Amino acid sequence: MSRFRSSRFAGLTAYVPGEQPRDRRYIKLNTNESPYPPPEGVLEAVAAAAKGLNLYCDPTALRLRESAAEVYGVTPEMVLPVNGSDEILNFAFMAFCDGNTPVAYPETSYGFYPVLADLHGIKKREIPLNEDFSIDPRDYFDLRCTVVIANPNAPTGIALGLDEVERIVASNTENVVIIDEAYVDFGAESAVGLTRRYDNLLVTRTFSKSHSLAGARLGFGIACPELIADLTAIKDSTNPYNVNAMTQMAGVAALRDNGYYMENCRRVAQTREDTLKSLRALGFEATASKSNFLFVRHPEISGGELYERLRERGILVRHFSKEPIADYNRITVGAPEEMEALIKAAGEILGRISLKHRSPRDSPEKGIRKQPQILRRKKEKKIQPG
Ligand code: PMP
């Protein structure tokens, strides 16, 4: 830290994104990107937009808002395009939280929520999950806080039903409820339709996962026109040209081809279920993920150890070293052949462990355990097979 940093940010703990190493080729199953490339129409739209890069882009992103409104069944006044959905989360924390209005979110969820709260000096209310990592909607009724819930949740992948989301929104009419739908296209129910009926609901979307545009940085906020006007005021006061010209046109072309992406999401969901079966056959336990990732643990190897052993073999997955999820790894669902490579590598790693355990001269490797760890959680429920 330099001696010039404002004292407001002296204790800042920045968000650490998943690693993007360039030292060799990896099978990247760590940051939930799509294994499928953008279609030709998107690439052509980017090339055409690049010819006009000497000019500023449209700060109102009108064409993009119109295209998104059509696909999502809302009006353009209900859509704010952003530079990745992290940006709309930042705007929302700035617009709807303050000294009197804390933010509430599940204790185990997207790591950006606490970072944003600390950045803006907002009080946090972190609500534990059930023992099986599911969210109990009743924990979120009438909270008198701004509420943020990822649905499906990350990194567990477990989704709330639309009726449960609606009950949370309806019980917090004096506060904004943000439903972060980064992973909704892979099998959960969207709350976008509710934005026409509830003036306290903000739904956030990203094109980083289901729409193969992680590198372009595109997301959306969808809400009633008044909430969008508040968020636009924050956008215009921080970065009026937040979505660049190429990304705006990539987004328009992507929305035109929405069927292509929905088909890819179905393929990813199928690969997820196939992979789950193979991992279970190797002894893994998993949550019932509705996302483009699996959240798994194995009773014979720690999460950190499995992460390291896979990395040595050129396969990147995500490990979070904090409790209660330190035993787990989050594995992005890639292309079928990538998942086959993962299963083969996991089988080899586990095979070596059981060989070691059979030899009395060898002591167990660091991080390898004979007994599954029993997690003590808030509510006594068993992990449900997904
Ligand atoms: N919400 C959740 C739950 C996420 O996992 C992510 C991805 N890290 C985001 C939002 C942000 O995605 P992006 O900024 O790429 O749109």
Short mmCIF file of C-alpha atoms and ligand atoms in Angstrom, two decimals:
data_model
loop_
_atom_site.label_atom_id
_atom_site.label_comp_id
_atom_site.label_asym_id
_atom_site.label_seq_id
_atom_site.Cartn_x
_atom_site.Cartn_y
_atom_site.Cartn_z
CA MET A 1 0.00 0.00 0.00
CA SER A 2 1.35 3.43 -0.85
CA ARG A 3 1.22 6.26 1.67
CA PHE A 4 -1.33 7.99 -0.57
CA ARG A 5 -4.17 5.50 -0.37
CA SER A 6 -7.24 7.00 1.23
CA SER A 7 -7.82 5.83 4.79
CA ARG A 8 -11.31 4.80 3.62
CA PHE A 9 -9.69 1.93 1.72
CA ALA A 10 -6.83 1.11 4.09
CA GLY A 11 -8.34 -2.23 5.09
CA LEU A 12 -9.63 -3.18 1.66
CA THR A 13 -9.54 -6.90 0.86
CA ALA A 14 -9.93 -7.10 -2.90
CA TYR A 15 -11.87 -9.82 -4.70
CA VAL A 16 -9.59 -12.52 -6.10
CA PRO A 17 -10.90 -13.80 -9.46
CA GLY A 18 -10.29 -17.37 -10.55
CA GLU A 19 -6.82 -17.88 -11.99
CA GLN A 20 -6.26 -17.34 -15.74
CA PRO A 21 -2.72 -18.74 -16.13
CA ARG A 22 -0.94 -18.44 -19.49
CA ASP A 23 2.11 -20.64 -18.74
CA ARG A 24 0.75 -23.71 -20.55
CA ARG A 25 -2.44 -25.07 -22.06
CA TYR A 26 -4.92 -26.09 -19.41
CA ILE A 27 -8.31 -27.72 -19.51
CA LYS A 28 -10.02 -24.74 -17.90
CA LEU A 29 -12.78 -25.86 -15.58
CA ASN A 30 -12.30 -23.11 -13.00
CA THR A 31 -14.22 -19.97 -14.03
CA ASN A 32 -17.47 -21.29 -15.48
CA GLU A 33 -16.94 -20.09 -19.04
CA SER A 34 -18.80 -21.68 -21.94
CA PRO A 35 -16.88 -24.34 -23.88
CA TYR A 36 -18.71 -23.24 -27.04
CA PRO A 37 -17.49 -20.34 -29.21
CA PRO A 38 -19.62 -17.34 -30.16
CA PRO A 39 -21.45 -17.91 -33.47
CA GLU A 40 -20.30 -16.35 -36.76
CA GLY A 41 -22.90 -13.54 -36.55
CA VAL A 42 -21.40 -12.28 -33.29
CA LEU A 43 -17.87 -12.27 -34.71
CA GLU A 44 -19.06 -10.35 -37.78
CA ALA A 45 -20.87 -7.81 -35.59
CA VAL A 46 -17.69 -7.23 -33.55
CA ALA A 47 -15.60 -6.76 -36.73
CA ALA A 48 -18.14 -4.26 -38.13
CA ALA A 49 -18.27 -2.30 -34.85
CA ALA A 50 -14.45 -2.21 -34.71
CA LYS A 51 -14.43 -0.05 -37.87
CA GLY A 52 -16.09 2.76 -35.92
CA LEU A 53 -13.84 2.68 -32.87
CA ASN A 54 -12.67 6.27 -33.48
CA LEU A 55 -16.09 7.38 -32.19
CA TYR A 56 -17.59 6.98 -28.73
CA CYS A 57 -20.16 4.27 -28.32
CA ASP A 58 -23.84 4.98 -27.54
CA PRO A 59 -23.90 5.70 -23.78
CA THR A 60 -27.57 4.67 -23.65
CA ALA A 61 -26.88 1.37 -25.51
CA LEU A 62 -30.35 1.78 -27.03
CA ARG A 63 -30.19 -1.00 -29.64
CA LEU A 64 -28.90 -3.43 -27.08
CA ARG A 65 -31.61 -2.48 -24.59
CA GLU A 66 -34.26 -2.92 -27.28
CA SER A 67 -32.91 -6.35 -28.24
CA ALA A 68 -32.68 -7.50 -24.62
CA ALA A 69 -36.17 -6.16 -23.84
CA GLU A 70 -37.63 -8.19 -26.69
CA VAL A 71 -35.96 -11.43 -25.62
CA TYR A 72 -36.77 -10.98 -21.91
CA GLY A 73 -40.34 -9.76 -22.41
CA VAL A 74 -39.86 -6.34 -20.76
CA THR A 75 -39.51 -2.75 -22.05
CA PRO A 76 -36.19 -1.04 -22.91
CA GLU A 77 -36.67 1.25 -19.85
CA MET A 78 -36.41 -1.88 -17.71
CA VAL A 79 -32.94 -2.87 -18.94
CA LEU A 80 -29.48 -1.52 -18.09
CA PRO A 81 -26.56 -3.11 -19.99
CA VAL A 82 -23.34 -3.27 -17.97
CA ASN A 83 -19.68 -4.19 -18.22
CA GLY A 84 -20.19 -7.70 -16.84
CA SER A 85 -22.73 -8.35 -14.10
CA ASP A 86 -20.14 -7.52 -11.42
CA GLU A 87 -20.72 -3.93 -12.50
CA ILE A 88 -24.48 -3.99 -11.92
CA LEU A 89 -23.88 -5.52 -8.49
CA ASN A 90 -21.55 -2.63 -7.69
CA PHE A 91 -24.11 -0.08 -8.92
CA ALA A 92 -26.84 -1.77 -6.90
CA PHE A 93 -24.81 -1.80 -3.68
CA MET A 94 -24.10 1.91 -4.22
CA ALA A 95 -27.70 2.77 -5.08
CA PHE A 96 -29.63 0.66 -2.55
CA CYS A 97 -27.43 0.19 0.53
CA ASP A 98 -26.07 2.67 3.06
CA GLY A 99 -25.50 3.23 6.78
CA ASN A 100 -29.20 2.60 7.47
CA THR A 101 -29.69 -0.20 4.98
CA PRO A 102 -27.36 -3.18 5.40
CA VAL A 103 -27.03 -5.93 2.84
CA ALA A 104 -28.06 -9.54 3.53
CA TYR A 105 -26.91 -12.57 1.55
CA PRO A 106 -26.17 -16.27 2.08
CA GLU A 107 -22.99 -16.84 4.08
CA THR A 108 -21.75 -19.22 1.40
CA SER A 109 -22.27 -17.51 -1.94
CA TYR A 110 -20.54 -15.33 -4.51
CA GLY A 111 -17.38 -13.87 -3.00
CA PHE A 112 -17.94 -10.44 -4.53
CA TYR A 113 -20.86 -9.59 -2.23
CA PRO A 114 -18.78 -9.09 0.96
CA VAL A 115 -16.07 -7.31 -1.05
CA LEU A 116 -18.58 -4.77 -2.41
CA ALA A 117 -20.13 -4.29 1.02
CA ASP A 118 -16.72 -3.56 2.56
CA LEU A 119 -15.74 -1.31 -0.36
CA HIS A 120 -18.77 0.89 0.28
CA GLY A 121 -18.76 0.63 4.09
CA ILE A 122 -22.05 -1.28 4.13
CA LYS A 123 -22.97 -3.49 7.10
CA LYS A 124 -23.23 -7.18 6.19
CA ARG A 125 -25.73 -9.74 7.36
CA GLU A 126 -24.47 -13.17 6.32
CA ILE A 127 -27.09 -15.88 6.63
CA PRO A 128 -25.89 -19.51 6.99
CA LEU A 129 -27.13 -22.13 4.56
CA ASN A 130 -28.89 -25.31 5.62
CA GLU A 131 -26.72 -28.34 6.35
CA ASP A 132 -27.27 -29.60 2.79
CA PHE A 133 -26.14 -26.17 1.45
CA SER A 134 -29.65 -25.20 0.35
CA ILE A 135 -31.14 -21.78 1.12
CA ASP A 136 -34.11 -21.62 3.49
CA PRO A 137 -36.35 -18.88 1.96
CA ARG A 138 -37.83 -18.14 5.39
CA ASP A 139 -34.43 -16.85 6.54
CA TYR A 140 -34.91 -13.98 4.08
CA PHE A 141 -38.43 -12.85 4.93
CA ASP A 142 -38.92 -9.28 6.13
CA LEU A 143 -35.21 -8.59 6.69
CA ARG A 144 -35.13 -4.78 6.53
CA CYS A 145 -31.93 -5.09 4.49
CA THR A 146 -31.16 -5.03 0.80
CA VAL A 147 -31.15 -8.74 -0.06
CA VAL A 148 -28.86 -10.40 -2.62
CA ILE A 149 -29.32 -14.03 -3.58
CA ALA A 150 -27.60 -15.85 -6.42
CA ASN A 151 -30.11 -18.20 -8.00
CA PRO A 152 -28.80 -20.82 -8.62
CA ASN A 153 -26.44 -20.14 -5.75
CA ALA A 154 -22.69 -20.23 -6.32
CA PRO A 155 -20.61 -22.23 -5.67
CA THR A 156 -23.21 -24.80 -4.60
CA GLY A 157 -25.29 -24.72 -7.82
CA ILE A 158 -28.50 -25.28 -5.82
CA ALA A 159 -31.55 -23.31 -7.03
CA LEU A 160 -34.61 -21.85 -5.34
CA GLY A 161 -37.95 -22.29 -7.08
CA LEU A 162 -39.69 -19.26 -8.57
CA ASP A 163 -42.41 -19.42 -5.91
CA GLU A 164 -39.75 -19.25 -3.19
CA VAL A 165 -38.06 -16.28 -4.86
CA GLU A 166 -41.42 -14.54 -5.14
CA ARG A 167 -42.15 -15.06 -1.45
CA ILE A 168 -38.82 -13.44 -0.56
CA VAL A 169 -39.51 -10.48 -2.86
CA ALA A 170 -43.07 -10.10 -1.59
CA SER A 171 -42.00 -10.16 2.07
CA ASN A 172 -39.41 -7.38 1.61
CA THR A 173 -41.50 -4.69 -0.09
CA GLU A 174 -39.64 -1.89 1.74
CA ASN A 175 -36.28 -3.05 0.39
CA VAL A 176 -34.68 -4.02 -2.89
CA VAL A 177 -34.17 -7.73 -3.50
CA ILE A 178 -31.44 -8.55 -6.02
CA ILE A 179 -31.63 -11.95 -7.68
CA ASP A 180 -28.31 -12.71 -9.35
CA GLU A 181 -29.18 -15.02 -12.24
CA ALA A 182 -25.64 -15.54 -13.57
CA TYR A 183 -26.35 -19.30 -13.96
CA VAL A 184 -30.11 -19.42 -14.44
CA ASP A 185 -30.03 -20.55 -18.09
CA PHE A 186 -28.59 -23.95 -17.14
CA GLY A 187 -31.72 -25.22 -15.44
CA ALA A 188 -33.32 -22.84 -12.92
CA GLU A 189 -36.45 -20.66 -13.19
CA SER A 190 -35.92 -16.98 -13.96
CA ALA A 191 -37.55 -14.21 -11.94
CA VAL A 192 -37.39 -11.72 -14.83
CA GLY A 193 -41.19 -11.97 -15.32
CA LEU A 194 -41.70 -10.78 -11.73
CA THR A 195 -39.99 -7.46 -12.47
CA ARG A 196 -43.22 -6.30 -14.15
CA ARG A 197 -45.14 -6.84 -10.88
CA TYR A 198 -42.65 -5.99 -8.10
CA ASP A 199 -41.02 -2.55 -7.93
CA ASN A 200 -38.42 -3.83 -5.40
CA LEU A 201 -36.95 -6.60 -7.56
CA LEU A 202 -33.70 -6.31 -9.52
CA VAL A 203 -32.66 -9.31 -11.61
CA THR A 204 -29.04 -9.40 -12.78
CA ARG A 205 -27.86 -11.41 -15.78
CA THR A 206 -24.51 -12.10 -17.38
CA PHE A 207 -23.51 -13.12 -20.89
CA SER A 208 -20.23 -14.54 -19.51
CA LYS A 209 -21.57 -18.07 -18.94
CA SER A 210 -24.54 -19.06 -21.10
CA HIS A 211 -23.76 -16.65 -23.96
CA SER A 212 -20.06 -17.37 -24.59
CA LEU A 213 -19.01 -13.73 -24.07
CA ALA A 214 -16.93 -13.78 -20.85
CA GLY A 215 -14.10 -11.89 -22.55
CA ALA A 216 -16.42 -9.21 -23.97
CA ARG A 217 -17.79 -8.26 -20.51
CA LEU A 218 -21.55 -7.96 -20.84
CA GLY A 219 -24.31 -8.19 -18.28
CA PHE A 220 -27.75 -6.71 -17.65
CA GLY A 221 -29.84 -5.34 -14.85
CA ILE A 222 -33.58 -5.89 -15.34
CA ALA A 223 -36.06 -4.13 -13.06
CA CYS A 224 -38.92 -1.62 -13.05
CA PRO A 225 -38.07 1.69 -14.80
CA GLU A 226 -37.59 3.56 -11.48
CA LEU A 227 -34.93 1.14 -10.20
CA ILE A 228 -33.22 1.20 -13.61
CA ALA A 229 -33.22 5.02 -13.54
CA ASP A 230 -31.48 4.92 -10.12
CA LEU A 231 -28.88 2.49 -11.43
CA THR A 232 -28.39 4.50 -14.63
CA ALA A 233 -27.71 7.61 -12.53
CA ILE A 234 -24.91 5.71 -10.76
CA LYS A 235 -23.63 4.41 -14.11
CA ASP A 236 -23.60 7.91 -15.63
CA SER A 237 -21.80 9.25 -12.55
CA THR A 238 -19.04 6.66 -12.73
CA ASN A 239 -18.61 5.42 -16.32
CA PRO A 240 -21.20 6.65 -18.87
CA TYR A 241 -19.69 4.59 -21.72
CA ASN A 242 -19.54 1.44 -19.65
CA VAL A 243 -20.29 -1.05 -22.47
CA ASN A 244 -17.95 -0.56 -25.41
CA ALA A 245 -19.11 -0.41 -29.06
CA MET A 246 -17.95 -3.92 -29.97
CA THR A 247 -19.59 -5.50 -26.96
CA GLN A 248 -22.85 -3.62 -27.58
CA MET A 249 -23.02 -5.03 -31.10
CA ALA A 250 -21.87 -8.49 -29.96
CA GLY A 251 -24.78 -8.40 -27.51
CA VAL A 252 -27.32 -7.40 -30.19
CA ALA A 253 -26.11 -10.22 -32.45
CA ALA A 254 -26.06 -12.72 -29.57
CA LEU A 255 -29.65 -11.88 -28.62
CA ARG A 256 -30.70 -12.36 -32.25
CA ASP A 257 -29.23 -15.87 -32.03
CA ASN A 258 -30.61 -16.70 -28.59
CA GLY A 259 -31.74 -20.17 -29.72
CA TYR A 260 -28.11 -21.18 -30.39
CA TYR A 261 -27.21 -20.38 -26.78
CA MET A 262 -30.23 -22.07 -25.29
CA GLU A 263 -29.32 -25.23 -27.21
CA ASN A 264 -25.74 -24.97 -25.84
CA CYS A 265 -27.16 -24.63 -22.33
CA ARG A 266 -29.11 -27.85 -22.85
CA ARG A 267 -25.91 -29.57 -24.02
CA VAL A 268 -24.03 -28.31 -20.96
CA ALA A 269 -26.83 -29.53 -18.67
CA GLN A 270 -26.66 -32.97 -20.30
CA THR A 271 -22.86 -33.08 -19.94
CA ARG A 272 -23.30 -32.04 -16.29
CA GLU A 273 -25.58 -35.00 -15.60
CA ASP A 274 -23.31 -37.45 -17.47
CA THR A 275 -20.25 -36.19 -15.59
CA LEU A 276 -22.08 -36.43 -12.29
CA LYS A 277 -22.80 -40.12 -12.88
CA SER A 278 -19.14 -40.85 -13.63
CA LEU A 279 -17.91 -38.88 -10.62
CA ARG A 280 -20.39 -40.66 -8.35
CA ALA A 281 -19.08 -43.98 -9.67
CA LEU A 282 -15.65 -42.85 -8.41
CA GLY A 283 -17.11 -42.15 -4.95
CA PHE A 284 -17.65 -38.38 -5.22
CA GLU A 285 -20.53 -36.67 -3.43
CA ALA A 286 -22.19 -33.70 -5.11
CA THR A 287 -24.88 -31.10 -4.61
CA ALA A 288 -27.89 -30.98 -6.95
CA SER A 289 -26.41 -28.35 -9.27
CA LYS A 290 -28.63 -26.53 -11.77
CA SER A 291 -25.64 -24.53 -13.01
CA ASN A 292 -22.81 -25.03 -15.46
CA PHE A 293 -20.61 -26.37 -12.69
CA LEU A 294 -20.54 -29.27 -10.25
CA PHE A 295 -19.76 -28.86 -6.57
CA VAL A 296 -18.14 -32.06 -5.34
CA ARG A 297 -16.09 -33.66 -2.60
CA HIS A 298 -14.53 -37.06 -2.13
CA PRO A 299 -14.24 -38.75 1.26
CA GLU A 300 -10.65 -39.88 0.61
CA ILE A 301 -8.99 -36.66 -0.53
CA SER A 302 -9.17 -33.09 0.63
CA GLY A 303 -10.43 -30.37 -1.71
CA GLY A 304 -7.02 -28.66 -1.73
CA GLU A 305 -5.17 -31.86 -2.54
CA LEU A 306 -7.47 -32.79 -5.41
CA TYR A 307 -7.14 -29.27 -6.82
CA GLU A 308 -3.30 -29.56 -6.75
CA ARG A 309 -3.18 -33.04 -8.25
CA LEU A 310 -5.52 -32.02 -11.10
CA ARG A 311 -3.50 -28.87 -11.73
CA GLU A 312 -0.32 -30.92 -12.11
CA ARG A 313 -2.16 -32.83 -14.82
CA GLY A 314 -3.15 -29.62 -16.64
CA ILE A 315 -6.73 -29.44 -15.35
CA LEU A 316 -7.86 -26.34 -13.49
CA VAL A 317 -10.80 -26.46 -11.09
CA ARG A 318 -11.78 -23.99 -8.35
CA HIS A 319 -11.05 -24.63 -4.69
CA PHE A 320 -12.18 -22.26 -1.92
CA SER A 321 -10.17 -22.77 1.24
CA LYS A 322 -12.81 -21.38 3.60
CA GLU A 323 -15.24 -23.34 5.77
CA PRO A 324 -17.72 -24.91 5.38
CA ILE A 325 -16.72 -25.65 1.77
CA ALA A 326 -12.97 -26.33 2.07
CA ASP A 327 -13.63 -30.01 1.37
CA TYR A 328 -15.19 -29.22 -1.99
CA ASN A 329 -14.15 -28.33 -5.50
CA ARG A 330 -16.22 -26.43 -8.02
CA ILE A 331 -15.79 -27.95 -11.46
CA THR A 332 -17.04 -26.09 -14.53
CA VAL A 333 -18.93 -28.25 -17.02
CA GLY A 334 -16.85 -28.05 -20.19
CA ALA A 335 -17.07 -29.93 -23.48
CA PRO A 336 -17.70 -33.72 -23.16
CA GLU A 337 -14.09 -34.55 -24.06
CA GLU A 338 -12.79 -32.16 -21.37
CA MET A 339 -14.99 -33.89 -18.79
CA GLU A 340 -13.70 -37.29 -19.92
CA ALA A 341 -10.15 -36.04 -19.30
CA LEU A 342 -11.22 -34.83 -15.84
CA ILE A 343 -12.80 -38.16 -14.93
CA LYS A 344 -9.75 -40.09 -16.14
CA ALA A 345 -7.41 -37.84 -14.12
CA ALA A 346 -9.59 -38.05 -11.00
CA GLY A 347 -9.69 -41.86 -11.34
CA GLU A 348 -5.88 -42.01 -11.55
CA ILE A 349 -5.42 -39.72 -8.56
CA LEU A 350 -7.83 -41.75 -6.43
CA GLY A 351 -6.26 -45.02 -7.63
CA ARG A 352 -2.85 -43.89 -6.39
CA ILE A 353 -4.30 -42.98 -3.02
CA SER A 354 -5.89 -46.37 -2.48
CA LEU A 355 -2.60 -48.06 -3.48
CA LYS A 356 -0.76 -45.99 -0.87
CA HIS A 357 -3.29 -46.86 1.77
CA ARG A 358 -2.83 -50.53 1.08
CA SER A 359 0.92 -50.35 1.72
CA PRO A 360 1.64 -50.36 5.51
CA ARG A 361 5.08 -48.75 5.00
CA ASP A 362 3.63 -45.62 3.44
CA SER A 363 2.09 -42.99 5.64
CA PRO A 364 -0.93 -41.22 4.08
CA GLU A 365 -0.02 -38.24 1.92
CA LYS A 366 -0.72 -34.78 3.20
CA GLY A 367 -4.35 -33.87 2.59
CA ILE A 368 -5.49 -37.45 2.15
CA ARG A 369 -7.87 -38.75 4.70
CA LYS A 370 -9.31 -42.11 5.57
CA GLN A 371 -12.44 -40.79 7.23
CA PRO A 372 -14.84 -38.33 5.63
CA GLN A 373 -14.89 -35.10 7.60
CA ILE A 374 -18.16 -34.43 9.36
CA LEU A 375 -19.21 -30.85 8.83
CA ARG A 376 -21.04 -29.14 11.63
CA ARG A 377 -23.60 -26.85 10.11
CA LYS A 378 -26.48 -24.74 11.22
CA LYS A 379 -29.27 -27.21 10.48
CA GLU A 380 -29.18 -30.96 10.73
CA LYS A 381 -29.89 -32.27 7.26
CA LYS A 382 -28.07 -34.75 5.07
CA ILE A 383 -26.55 -33.91 1.70
CA GLN A 384 -29.19 -34.77 -0.86
CA PRO A 385 -28.05 -36.66 -3.91
CA GLY A 386 -28.35 -34.35 -6.89
N1 PMP B 1 -22.62 -13.51 -10.16
C1 PMP B 1 -22.13 -14.73 -9.91
C2 PMP B 1 -22.88 -15.62 -8.97
C3 PMP B 1 -20.94 -15.15 -10.52
O1 PMP B 1 -20.45 -16.36 -10.26
C4 PMP B 1 -20.28 -14.28 -11.40
C5 PMP B 1 -19.01 -14.72 -12.09
N2 PMP B 1 -17.86 -14.62 -11.39
C6 PMP B 1 -20.82 -13.02 -11.61
C7 PMP B 1 -21.99 -12.66 -10.98
C8 PMP B 1 -20.15 -11.98 -12.47
O2 PMP B 1 -20.00 -12.35 -13.78
P1 PMP B 1 -19.59 -11.30 -14.90
O3 PMP B 1 -19.04 -10.07 -14.21
O4 PMP B 1 -18.58 -12.01 -15.73
O5 PMP B 1 -20.84 -10.98 -15.63
#
